[in-house]
Structures are given as structure tokens and as C-alpha cells.
Tab-separated table of C-alpha atoms and ligand atoms in Angstrom:
chain	number	residue	atom	x	y	z
A	219	MET	CA	103.773	97.941	63.195
A	220	ARG	CA	107.806	98.308	62.846
A	221	ILE	CA	108.003	101.070	59.455
A	222	LEU	CA	111.290	102.197	57.209
A	223	VAL	CA	110.341	105.795	56.074
A	224	VAL	CA	112.255	106.409	52.815
A	225	GLY	CA	113.708	109.888	51.670
A	226	GLY	CA	114.615	112.664	54.179
A	227	GLY	CA	112.438	116.027	52.681
A	228	GLY	CA	109.714	117.974	53.689
A	229	ARG	CA	107.067	115.823	52.814
A	230	GLU	CA	108.831	112.628	54.369
A	231	HIS	CA	109.000	115.022	58.196
A	232	ALA	CA	105.101	114.522	57.654
A	233	LEU	CA	104.818	111.143	56.302
A	234	VAL	CA	106.588	109.995	59.283
A	235	TRP	CA	104.536	112.427	61.467
A	236	ALA	CA	101.602	111.627	60.910
A	237	LEU	CA	102.707	108.209	60.598
A	238	SER	CA	103.955	107.967	64.448
A	239	ARG	CA	100.386	109.651	65.618
A	240	SER	CA	99.339	106.315	66.625
A	241	GLY	CA	101.909	105.688	69.107
A	242	GLY	CA	101.691	102.008	67.894
A	243	ASN	CA	104.195	102.216	65.351
A	244	ASP	CA	108.361	102.408	65.489
A	245	ILE	CA	109.644	103.860	62.582
A	246	ILE	CA	112.635	104.024	61.004
A	247	CYS	CA	113.492	106.952	58.439
A	248	ALA	CA	116.651	107.110	56.079
A	249	PRO	CA	118.481	109.046	55.111
A	250	GLY	CA	116.347	111.354	57.259
A	251	ASN	CA	117.130	115.036	57.739
A	252	PRO	CA	117.315	116.585	61.687
A	253	GLY	CA	113.894	117.423	62.618
A	254	ILE	CA	112.039	113.616	61.274
A	255	GLY	CA	115.239	112.438	63.561
A	256	LYS	CA	113.408	113.527	67.078
A	257	LEU	CA	110.429	111.298	65.800
A	258	ALA	CA	112.357	108.318	64.471
A	259	ARG	CA	115.570	106.258	63.862
A	260	LEU	CA	117.485	106.798	61.179
A	261	TYR	CA	120.193	104.934	59.114
A	262	PRO	CA	122.194	107.011	56.129
A	263	VAL	CA	121.291	104.845	53.221
A	264	GLU	CA	120.748	106.887	50.437
A	265	ALA	CA	117.487	107.066	49.390
A	266	SER	CA	118.455	105.725	45.608
A	267	ASP	CA	120.611	102.727	47.454
A	268	ILE	CA	117.454	99.492	45.856
A	269	ARG	CA	120.309	97.336	47.685
A	270	GLY	CA	121.257	99.375	51.091
A	271	MET	CA	117.619	99.563	51.255
A	272	THR	CA	116.478	96.136	51.185
A	273	GLY	CA	118.845	95.485	52.960
A	274	LEU	CA	117.881	98.387	56.037
A	275	ALA	CA	114.016	96.361	55.646
A	276	GLY	CA	115.352	92.954	56.146
A	277	GLU	CA	117.407	93.467	59.094
A	278	LYS	CA	115.354	95.452	60.978
A	279	ASP	CA	113.146	93.088	60.394
A	280	VAL	CA	110.530	96.179	59.198
A	281	ASP	CA	106.106	95.230	58.496
A	282	LEU	CA	106.218	97.520	55.853
A	283	VAL	CA	108.566	99.946	53.692
A	284	VAL	CA	106.697	103.574	52.750
A	285	VAL	CA	107.989	105.191	49.428
A	286	GLY	CA	108.823	108.740	49.488
A	287	PRO	CA	110.326	110.124	47.189
A	288	GLU	CA	109.880	109.210	42.870
A	289	ALA	CA	113.249	108.129	41.821
A	290	PRO	CA	113.176	104.725	43.850
A	291	LEU	CA	109.991	103.430	42.422
A	292	VAL	CA	110.805	104.458	39.037
A	293	ALA	CA	114.325	102.454	39.642
A	294	GLY	CA	112.365	99.431	40.508
A	295	LEU	CA	112.600	99.478	44.891
A	296	ALA	CA	109.454	98.474	45.489
A	297	ASP	CA	109.678	95.559	43.237
A	298	THR	CA	112.836	94.225	44.764
A	299	LEU	CA	111.204	94.810	48.658
A	300	ARG	CA	108.441	92.699	47.248
A	301	ALA	CA	110.917	89.908	46.313
A	302	ALA	CA	112.198	89.851	49.334
A	303	GLY	CA	109.228	89.313	51.145
A	304	ILE	CA	108.654	93.268	52.747
A	305	PRO	CA	105.463	94.657	52.212
A	306	CYS	CA	106.097	98.351	51.058
A	307	PHE	CA	103.444	101.667	50.006
A	308	GLY	CA	105.107	102.263	46.711
A	309	PRO	CA	103.975	101.364	42.992
A	310	GLY	CA	106.201	98.759	41.038
A	311	ARG	CA	108.539	100.139	38.268
A	312	GLU	CA	106.313	99.383	36.263
A	313	ALA	CA	103.737	101.371	37.436
A	314	SER	CA	105.598	103.712	38.568
A	315	ARG	CA	106.070	104.519	34.515
A	316	MET	CA	102.373	106.738	35.612
A	317	GLU	CA	105.709	109.648	36.704
A	318	GLY	CA	108.452	108.042	34.657
A	319	SER	CA	107.061	108.866	30.925
A	320	LYS	CA	104.479	111.489	29.867
A	321	TRP	CA	103.222	109.302	27.081
A	322	PHE	CA	103.026	106.230	29.105
A	323	ALA	CA	100.424	108.006	30.798
A	324	LYS	CA	98.516	109.523	28.286
A	325	GLU	CA	98.497	106.085	26.769
A	326	ILE	CA	96.707	104.968	29.985
A	327	MET	CA	94.268	108.393	30.288
A	328	GLN	CA	93.789	108.326	26.460
A	329	ALA	CA	92.649	104.112	26.828
A	330	ALA	CA	90.895	104.887	30.042
A	331	GLY	CA	88.745	107.758	28.651
A	332	VAL	CA	90.496	110.169	31.415
A	333	PRO	CA	90.214	113.453	30.758
A	334	THR	CA	93.467	115.044	29.790
A	335	ALA	CA	95.363	117.889	27.066
A	336	GLU	CA	95.185	116.286	23.594
A	337	GLY	CA	98.270	115.678	22.304
A	338	GLU	CA	100.819	113.481	20.275
A	339	VAL	CA	104.222	112.213	20.798
A	340	PHE	CA	107.665	113.425	18.720
A	341	ALA	CA	111.283	111.580	18.027
A	342	ASP	CA	112.116	114.475	16.731
A	343	ALA	CA	112.062	118.807	16.410
A	344	GLY	CA	110.850	118.973	12.982
A	345	SER	CA	107.631	116.823	13.533
A	346	ALA	CA	106.534	118.609	16.769
A	347	MET	CA	107.113	122.005	14.903
A	348	ASP	CA	104.645	120.755	12.809
A	349	TYR	CA	101.614	120.562	15.232
A	350	ILE	CA	103.015	122.972	16.897
A	351	GLY	CA	102.723	125.283	13.766
A	352	GLU	CA	102.190	129.089	14.733
A	353	ASP	CA	100.022	129.314	17.188
A	354	ALA	CA	103.331	128.376	20.335
A	355	GLY	CA	101.219	129.887	22.559
A	356	GLN	CA	98.029	127.132	22.788
A	357	PHE	CA	100.340	124.964	23.626
A	358	VAL	CA	102.931	122.861	26.168
A	359	ILE	CA	105.898	121.062	25.503
A	360	LYS	CA	107.465	118.321	28.422
A	361	ALA	CA	109.959	116.098	27.872
A	362	ASP	CA	109.221	111.887	27.999
A	363	GLY	CA	111.618	110.975	31.193
A	364	LEU	CA	111.599	112.436	35.079
A	365	ALA	CA	113.190	115.726	34.595
A	366	SER	CA	112.574	117.084	38.653
A	367	GLY	CA	110.291	119.759	37.666
A	368	LYS	CA	112.474	121.036	35.205
A	369	GLY	CA	111.672	119.363	32.078
A	370	VAL	CA	107.625	121.259	30.816
A	371	PHE	CA	108.155	124.392	28.469
A	372	LEU	CA	105.006	126.350	27.915
A	373	PRO	CA	106.299	128.785	24.658
A	374	SER	CA	104.510	132.082	22.983
A	375	GLU	CA	106.455	131.761	20.033
A	376	PRO	CA	107.259	129.407	17.952
A	377	SER	CA	110.923	130.998	17.309
A	378	GLU	CA	110.776	129.793	21.271
A	379	ALA	CA	108.917	126.477	21.006
A	380	ALA	CA	112.121	125.835	18.354
A	381	GLU	CA	114.192	126.530	20.757
A	382	ILE	CA	112.859	124.565	23.098
A	383	LEU	CA	112.373	121.460	21.424
A	384	ASN	CA	116.040	121.796	19.613
A	385	GLY	CA	117.624	122.405	22.909
A	386	LEU	CA	115.807	119.145	24.215
A	387	PHE	CA	116.878	116.750	21.175
A	388	SER	CA	120.009	117.665	20.926
A	389	GLY	CA	120.205	116.320	24.620
A	390	LYS	CA	120.669	119.060	27.156
A	391	GLY	CA	117.099	117.796	28.836
A	392	GLY	CA	119.576	115.022	29.171
A	393	ASP	CA	118.150	111.078	29.200
A	394	SER	CA	114.624	112.715	29.478
A	395	GLY	CA	114.874	114.521	25.760
A	396	GLN	CA	114.430	111.746	24.114
A	397	LYS	CA	110.572	111.932	23.620
A	398	VAL	CA	109.091	114.928	23.714
A	399	VAL	CA	105.491	115.152	24.788
A	400	VAL	CA	103.052	118.590	23.133
A	401	GLU	CA	99.865	119.047	23.890
A	402	ARG	CA	97.124	122.132	24.621
A	403	ARG	CA	97.843	124.600	27.000
A	404	LEU	CA	95.134	124.197	29.534
A	405	ILE	CA	93.093	127.352	31.593
A	406	GLY	CA	92.155	126.869	35.113
A	407	ARG	CA	92.906	126.761	38.415
A	408	GLU	CA	95.122	123.545	39.889
A	409	VAL	CA	94.495	121.717	42.218
A	410	SER	CA	96.074	117.748	42.902
A	411	ILE	CA	95.145	114.971	44.475
A	412	LEU	CA	96.048	111.745	46.189
A	413	ALA	CA	94.708	108.799	45.761
A	414	ILE	CA	96.046	106.253	48.281
A	415	CYS	CA	95.880	103.196	45.812
A	416	SER	CA	95.914	99.618	46.612
A	417	GLY	CA	95.307	97.311	43.435
A	418	THR	CA	91.780	98.388	41.701
A	419	GLY	CA	90.791	100.302	44.816
A	420	CYS	CA	91.575	103.168	46.196
A	421	VAL	CA	90.772	106.219	48.505
A	422	VAL	CA	91.443	109.555	48.084
A	423	LEU	CA	92.598	112.408	50.695
A	424	PRO	CA	91.271	115.701	50.695
A	425	PRO	CA	92.019	118.328	47.660
A	426	SER	CA	95.404	120.387	48.096
A	427	ARG	CA	96.606	123.359	46.040
A	428	ASP	CA	100.169	123.519	45.953
A	429	HIS	CA	102.298	127.720	44.135
A	430	LYS	CA	104.574	125.855	42.428
A	431	ARG	CA	106.295	129.366	41.056
A	432	LEU	CA	108.721	131.240	43.044
A	433	GLY	CA	107.146	134.683	42.912
A	434	ASP	CA	104.412	136.146	44.315
A	435	LYS	CA	101.100	136.628	42.106
A	436	ASP	CA	102.314	132.503	40.239
A	437	THR	CA	105.760	135.270	38.990
A	438	GLY	CA	109.473	133.803	38.036
A	439	PRO	CA	110.300	130.515	37.308
A	440	ASN	CA	109.013	126.391	38.598
A	441	THR	CA	109.715	125.273	41.563
A	442	GLY	CA	109.284	121.242	43.664
A	443	GLY	CA	106.273	123.995	45.449
A	444	MET	CA	107.168	126.663	47.518
A	445	GLY	CA	103.293	126.442	49.989
A	446	ALA	CA	100.278	124.802	49.938
A	447	VAL	CA	96.817	124.455	51.443
A	448	CYS	CA	94.238	122.311	51.850
A	449	PRO	CA	91.087	122.379	50.652
A	450	PRO	CA	91.225	124.700	48.135
A	451	PRO	CA	88.568	127.047	50.365
A	452	GLU	CA	86.383	127.157	46.073
A	453	LEU	CA	85.901	123.531	45.900
A	454	GLY	CA	82.788	121.570	46.557
A	455	GLU	CA	82.963	118.715	48.975
A	456	ASP	CA	82.305	116.168	46.949
A	457	PHE	CA	85.598	117.097	44.896
A	458	ALA	CA	87.637	114.585	45.610
A	459	ALA	CA	85.037	111.557	45.803
A	460	ALA	CA	84.183	112.309	43.041
A	461	ALA	CA	88.212	113.029	40.881
A	462	GLY	CA	88.490	109.508	42.845
A	463	ASP	CA	85.741	108.450	40.329
A	464	THR	CA	86.390	109.441	37.507
A	465	ILE	CA	90.125	109.871	37.100
A	466	ILE	CA	91.696	106.897	39.476
A	467	LEU	CA	89.784	104.373	39.600
A	468	PRO	CA	89.653	104.363	35.431
A	469	VAL	CA	93.753	104.138	35.590
A	470	LEU	CA	93.271	101.678	37.956
A	471	GLN	CA	91.235	99.308	36.006
A	472	GLU	CA	92.936	100.281	33.367
A	473	LEU	CA	96.737	99.190	34.431
A	474	ALA	CA	95.161	96.080	36.550
A	475	GLY	CA	94.105	94.747	32.793
A	476	ARG	CA	97.603	95.547	31.646
A	477	GLY	CA	98.677	93.386	34.726
A	478	ILE	CA	100.164	96.271	36.665
A	479	ASP	CA	99.203	95.604	40.134
A	480	TYR	CA	99.722	99.574	41.997
A	481	ARG	CA	100.211	99.782	45.681
A	482	GLY	CA	100.795	103.037	47.044
A	483	VAL	CA	100.410	106.714	45.587
A	484	LEU	CA	98.535	108.728	42.552
A	485	TYR	CA	99.017	111.690	42.002
A	486	ALA	CA	97.034	113.709	39.686
A	487	GLY	CA	97.560	117.155	38.929
A	488	LEU	CA	94.321	118.583	37.858
A	489	MET	CA	93.969	121.500	35.405
A	490	VAL	CA	90.268	122.982	36.672
A	491	THR	CA	88.267	124.267	33.378
A	492	GLY	CA	85.054	125.582	32.176
A	493	ASP	CA	84.837	122.129	30.959
A	494	GLY	CA	85.575	120.179	34.505
A	495	PRO	CA	88.526	118.536	35.827
A	496	ARG	CA	91.776	117.659	33.461
A	497	VAL	CA	94.628	115.718	34.089
A	498	LEU	CA	97.480	117.817	33.661
A	499	GLU	CA	99.876	115.314	35.018
A	500	PHE	CA	100.655	111.700	37.426
A	501	ASN	CA	103.170	111.298	39.878
A	502	VAL	CA	103.286	107.904	41.651
A	503	ARG	CA	104.197	109.404	45.496
A	504	PHE	CA	102.911	111.890	48.287
A	505	GLY	CA	102.749	115.694	46.525
A	506	ASP	CA	106.238	118.186	48.409
A	507	PRO	CA	104.790	120.598	50.068
A	508	GLU	CA	100.708	119.071	49.798
A	509	THR	CA	101.551	116.058	51.838
A	510	GLN	CA	102.493	119.076	54.427
A	511	ALA	CA	99.699	120.686	54.085
A	512	VAL	CA	96.621	117.091	53.702
A	513	LEU	CA	98.320	115.425	56.679
A	514	PRO	CA	97.516	117.671	59.598
A	515	LEU	CA	93.934	117.321	58.469
A	516	LEU	CA	94.086	113.232	57.990
A	517	GLY	CA	91.395	112.198	61.205
A	518	SER	CA	92.011	108.327	59.922
A	519	ASP	CA	95.531	106.465	61.168
A	520	LEU	CA	97.507	107.104	58.140
A	521	SER	CA	99.696	103.645	58.733
A	522	GLU	CA	97.025	101.587	58.558
A	523	LEU	CA	95.533	103.080	54.910
A	524	CYS	CA	99.143	102.799	53.933
A	525	ALA	CA	99.963	98.595	54.724
A	526	MET	CA	95.888	97.925	54.001
A	527	ALA	CA	96.562	99.179	49.796
A	528	ALA	CA	100.533	97.617	50.470
A	529	LEU	CA	98.810	94.254	51.645
A	530	GLY	CA	96.356	94.869	49.043
A	531	GLN	CA	93.203	95.015	51.193
A	532	PRO	CA	90.310	96.318	50.374
A	533	LEU	CA	90.535	100.045	51.993
A	534	PRO	CA	87.191	102.219	53.402
A	535	ALA	CA	85.410	104.438	51.500
A	536	ARG	CA	86.503	107.247	52.721
A	537	VAL	CA	88.948	109.065	54.941
A	538	ASP	CA	88.191	110.674	58.314
A	539	VAL	CA	88.470	114.731	57.677
A	540	ILE	CA	89.786	116.958	59.895
A	541	ASP	CA	86.616	120.563	59.834
A	542	GLY	CA	88.841	122.994	59.217
A	543	ALA	CA	92.249	124.238	56.435
A	544	CYS	CA	95.855	123.602	56.474
A	545	THR	CA	98.375	126.537	55.135
A	546	CYS	CA	102.173	125.707	54.420
A	547	VAL	CA	105.230	127.976	53.131
A	548	VAL	CA	108.255	127.141	52.523
A	549	LEU	CA	111.598	128.597	53.608
A	550	ALA	CA	113.636	128.660	50.781
A	551	SER	CA	117.512	130.131	50.493
A	552	GLY	CA	117.685	132.796	48.125
A	553	GLY	CA	119.517	131.779	44.781
A	554	TYR	CA	116.822	128.649	45.229
A	555	PRO	CA	115.962	127.375	42.471
A	556	SER	CA	119.243	127.979	40.815
A	557	SER	CA	122.327	127.998	43.203
A	558	TYR	CA	122.135	129.323	46.722
A	559	GLY	CA	123.517	129.203	49.754
A	560	LYS	CA	124.214	126.220	52.286
A	561	GLY	CA	126.152	125.872	56.172
A	562	TYR	CA	123.603	128.836	57.052
A	563	PRO	CA	122.746	128.564	61.417
A	564	VAL	CA	118.985	128.393	61.743
A	565	SER	CA	117.530	130.053	64.543
A	566	GLY	CA	113.851	129.987	65.812
A	567	THR	CA	112.400	127.019	65.140
A	568	ASP	CA	111.467	125.616	68.779
A	569	ASP	CA	109.680	128.592	69.442
A	570	VAL	CA	107.189	128.248	67.139
A	571	GLU	CA	104.176	127.619	68.535
A	572	GLY	CA	100.540	125.281	67.812
A	573	ALA	CA	102.035	125.232	63.958
A	574	PHE	CA	104.269	122.144	62.236
A	575	VAL	CA	107.630	123.177	61.511
A	576	PHE	CA	108.847	120.067	58.816
A	577	HIS	CA	112.281	119.963	57.859
A	578	ALA	CA	113.202	119.643	54.201
A	579	GLY	CA	116.511	120.437	53.639
A	580	THR	CA	118.595	120.835	57.313
A	581	THR	CA	122.038	119.406	58.376
A	582	ALA	CA	122.851	119.089	61.887
A	583	SER	CA	126.477	120.318	62.605
A	584	ASP	CA	129.169	121.182	65.689
A	585	GLY	CA	127.600	124.669	65.857
A	586	GLY	CA	123.504	123.652	66.231
A	587	LEU	CA	120.921	123.724	62.481
A	588	VAL	CA	122.463	124.852	59.405
A	589	THR	CA	120.653	124.876	55.902
A	590	ALA	CA	121.508	122.154	53.296
A	591	GLY	CA	119.029	122.766	50.203
A	592	GLY	CA	117.061	125.295	48.509
A	593	ARG	CA	113.802	124.332	50.354
A	594	VAL	CA	114.767	124.785	53.809
A	595	LEU	CA	111.647	123.966	55.685
A	596	SER	CA	108.334	125.159	55.756
A	597	VAL	CA	105.144	125.598	58.000
A	598	ALA	CA	102.460	124.457	58.374
A	599	ALA	CA	99.206	125.810	60.645
A	600	VAL	CA	95.869	124.190	61.047
A	601	SER	CA	92.300	126.839	61.822
A	602	ASP	CA	89.088	126.985	61.653
A	603	ASP	CA	89.160	128.223	57.958
A	604	LEU	CA	91.990	128.669	55.431
A	605	GLY	CA	92.361	133.022	56.626
A	606	SER	CA	93.095	132.172	60.055
A	607	SER	CA	95.475	129.731	59.367
A	608	ILE	CA	97.253	131.395	56.202
A	609	GLU	CA	97.940	134.038	59.487
A	610	LYS	CA	99.416	131.432	61.344
A	611	ALA	CA	101.586	129.649	59.552
A	612	TYR	CA	103.033	134.060	58.827
A	613	LEU	CA	102.998	134.537	62.415
A	614	GLU	CA	105.190	131.434	63.281
A	615	LEU	CA	107.225	131.709	60.807
A	616	GLY	CA	108.674	134.762	61.074
A	617	LYS	CA	110.033	132.798	64.441
A	618	ILE	CA	112.624	130.753	62.326
A	619	ARG	CA	116.136	133.259	61.151
A	620	PHE	CA	118.920	131.871	58.490
A	621	ARG	CA	120.935	134.146	56.473
A	622	ASP	CA	118.644	134.343	52.616
A	623	CYS	CA	115.546	133.373	53.919
A	624	TYR	CA	113.292	133.186	51.202
A	625	PHE	CA	109.534	132.667	51.084
A	626	ARG	CA	106.008	133.563	49.419
A	627	THR	CA	104.222	135.620	50.987
A	628	ASP	CA	100.851	135.052	49.396
A	629	ILE	CA	100.567	131.346	49.761
A	630	GLY	CA	96.767	130.593	50.167
A	631	ARG	CA	95.505	134.386	49.044
B	960	AMP	P1	103.721	118.892	34.692
B	960	AMP	O1	104.951	118.315	35.432
B	960	AMP	O2	102.746	118.006	33.740
B	960	AMP	O3	102.358	118.937	36.281
B	960	AMP	O4	104.024	120.743	34.813
B	960	AMP	C1	104.392	121.603	35.331
B	960	AMP	C2	103.233	122.528	35.187
B	960	AMP	O5	103.592	123.156	33.559
B	960	AMP	C3	102.018	122.553	36.076
B	960	AMP	O6	101.690	122.059	37.299
B	960	AMP	C4	100.901	123.742	35.195
B	960	AMP	O7	100.877	124.609	35.519
B	960	AMP	C5	102.324	123.387	33.720
B	960	AMP	N1	101.187	122.223	32.789
B	960	AMP	C6	101.579	120.971	32.841
B	960	AMP	N2	100.959	120.934	31.565
B	960	AMP	C7	100.023	121.435	31.466
B	960	AMP	C8	98.898	122.363	30.022
B	960	AMP	N3	98.587	121.177	29.313
B	960	AMP	N4	98.068	123.209	29.691
B	960	AMP	C9	98.738	124.270	30.944
B	960	AMP	N5	99.860	124.168	32.267
B	960	AMP	C10	99.773	123.153	31.925
B	961	LIG	N1	104.759	119.631	44.380
B	961	LIG	C1	104.509	119.026	43.495
B	961	LIG	C2	105.494	118.075	43.383
B	961	LIG	O1	105.047	117.039	44.545
B	961	LIG	O2	105.050	117.134	41.565
């Protein structure tokens, strides 16, 4: 198959690696990055350029498009590709509201009987404050639209909640501030589930855990993710399959009942509470950096699964999973997720042995590889158990150097 992968981050590097593993596929990627360029031909089309991307897919006569980021999906890339007769692994615009609108996702969950935090949607700060009352620490405030991970707030005092709500409704939150979802705060441990979906069927990949906070011991601001492990050690063998039955399938059926055919990844961010798993959020794409920790343990051929899903064909009941564990640690630019420098030379990536180096914010310059983003690279190591995969990842990432390199020292611990 000739496959076009859309995007250019660490997730897309892991996807290109997994899609090219069988050796039978010809992979192209747009816009890609220097790491992906070693595995695939790159084309300078931005992920947000729907016409350009559809044109590229047609011109290169691809058999399948696999979309990495959410923004082009929410903007309708999959619909445009399908209208042009090109199979796409990624949901259409309507289905992408599962990520694009927190309230749409909540409504679907309520209708499908999927466990989630109790919540309501508000169009003004006053009624949201009436709902929250005096116990602000019991609630979470979420901007309704896409907010690149910056739309979720956990206030501790009513005054803080009021400030957040006023900020969102005064437009500080941009378009995402027009509606706000307020929900009950859940307590437990977070787990990410990635399900490959083909209409009303799905197959669930092994569960993983993202470390979203910037600092060790889960301190500091939320980020896109500073590292991930697969699988979280405390989960039983059947966790993923059970999540498929109780969370993913009911959602797919509810969507199908509304005429929405979901083909792509449905990512469920779960809080495993004392009363079982509850959904915190859905994403309509692979997680980053979860993908970099999950795909190295996938024994099944990802390209076959994606093609079956894109064509609406039945999926196998289970995927093959390699025994062991994978730890992925993100190397970021000091200052991320706020402001950080760029253009610093990166060395040592070729010295890493027996672990993956996935590129995210790198670019090629005359002098070699340089930093170009907040999350620069990630190093992922597979081993027999979590402890040794953590050790291996940290040993190998120590070989990589760039100015202001920052990483958490406790991923998986
Ligand atoms: P979301 O983008 O909805 O996943 O929210 C980002 C992060 O906020 C999650 O990964 C959780 O750490 C936290 N969060 C979101 N919703 C809740 C909730 N209802 N209770 C507790 N924490 C939450
Ligand atoms: N790692 C969180 C996400 O991909 O949304």
C-alpha cells in the first residue's frame, strides 16, 4: 500500500515507523520532520491545508491516508478525502466533535450510558458560578472547543473559578470560550485508551499512561505530555477489552444511531476511580506521547488495521501485543510550555542503541539537526518489565544533548 501520513510530530514519527514495519508499504508524509524523513518521503504541505493535502493524496495515488493531529479532522479533512474517493483513517467533521466539543462528547456519553463526571454546559459566567457555589475545589471548568490542552481548569476557590470563567467568557480563551462545561472533579489514576474503530466495531490497543504535568511528582503546569508508559502496571490484563465494551462500543453505536460512521482512532482519557473507570475526555486521534509508548508493543500490523477501519471492514477481536513494557520520555526545550529558544544544535541521536528516538520539534539546518519546537524528541525503550524499560530509556536519552534540554526524571516511577 502507498500510505500518506499527515502531521510532523513524535506521534507521526511512531506511526510512520509502525506503518513501515512490515516492509510492504510505501510511506509518504506531509509535512513530516527530519526523523520521519529517514523512513518516508516528505512533502512540504501543512497538516491544516486540506486542499493541498487532498491534492497530494490524489497526485501520489495513495491507497490510504492516516491523519495524526486533530485540527485537520475537526476541519473536515477526512470528509474531503472520502469525497475524492481516497480511504482515510480518521473521523469526519461531525464525528470529530467528540474532541472538538466537550459538550457534544458529554451528550453522547449521557445518551450512551457511558460512565463520566456529572456536568452541565453554560453560556455565561453567572449561571456557571451558581452551579459551582462555594465548593469550587469539587469542580473542573472546561472550554467547550479545541484549546490545544489549555482549556481545562481546576480551581480551588470560588474567586479563582469566577476569574477563570470571566476570562473564558470575555474571549481570552478565543473561540473556545463561547461555551463552558463545568463538571464534578474525579479522583483516581489516569489511563489512556486508544481504540481503532471501523463504524460500529473496534479493537483496543494496550492501555497507557501519559504524564501531563511539566515537573517531577506531577507538579507545575499541564503540557501536551512529558512521557508515557505502556501498560500501566496496576491494570489487569482485561482492562483494555473491558473499556472497549463499556466505553468505546456504546459511543460508536450512539454515533451510528445519529448517522455518524466513525472510522479512525477514538482515544478515551479515563480516570480510574474507586467506582471504576470514568471518561474525562475523548480525542479523535492517537495520543502524543502515548503512541510512542504503545506502538512499539504492538505485534499486529498497524497498516492492515488502519486500512480495514478506513474501509469500514470488520476488525479482529484482539491485537497481538508483545510481552513487556515500554517507557517513553520526552526531551523538551527549557521554558516549554511557555516560551523557549529554538535553533540549538542537537547531537547524540545516532548514539542511542536499542531504543527509539522519535523526532517532534526538530529541523535540519546547514550545520545538522537543530531544535524547532517545545517538545523536541522522545526516547522510547521496550524491555521485559516496566522497571527495566524506565532504566533503559533514561540511560539512552543521556546520550542526547542540546542547549536547555529538559525532561522529567520520574516517568513511570
Ligand atoms: P481533558 O483535556 O478533559 O482530559 O483534561 C485535562 C486534564 O485535566 C486531565 O488529564 C485531568 O488530569 C484533568 N481533568 C479533566 N477533567 C477532570 C475531572 N472531571 N476530574 C479531575 N480531573 C480532571
Ligand atoms: N497526551 C495527551 C494527548 O495526546 O491528548
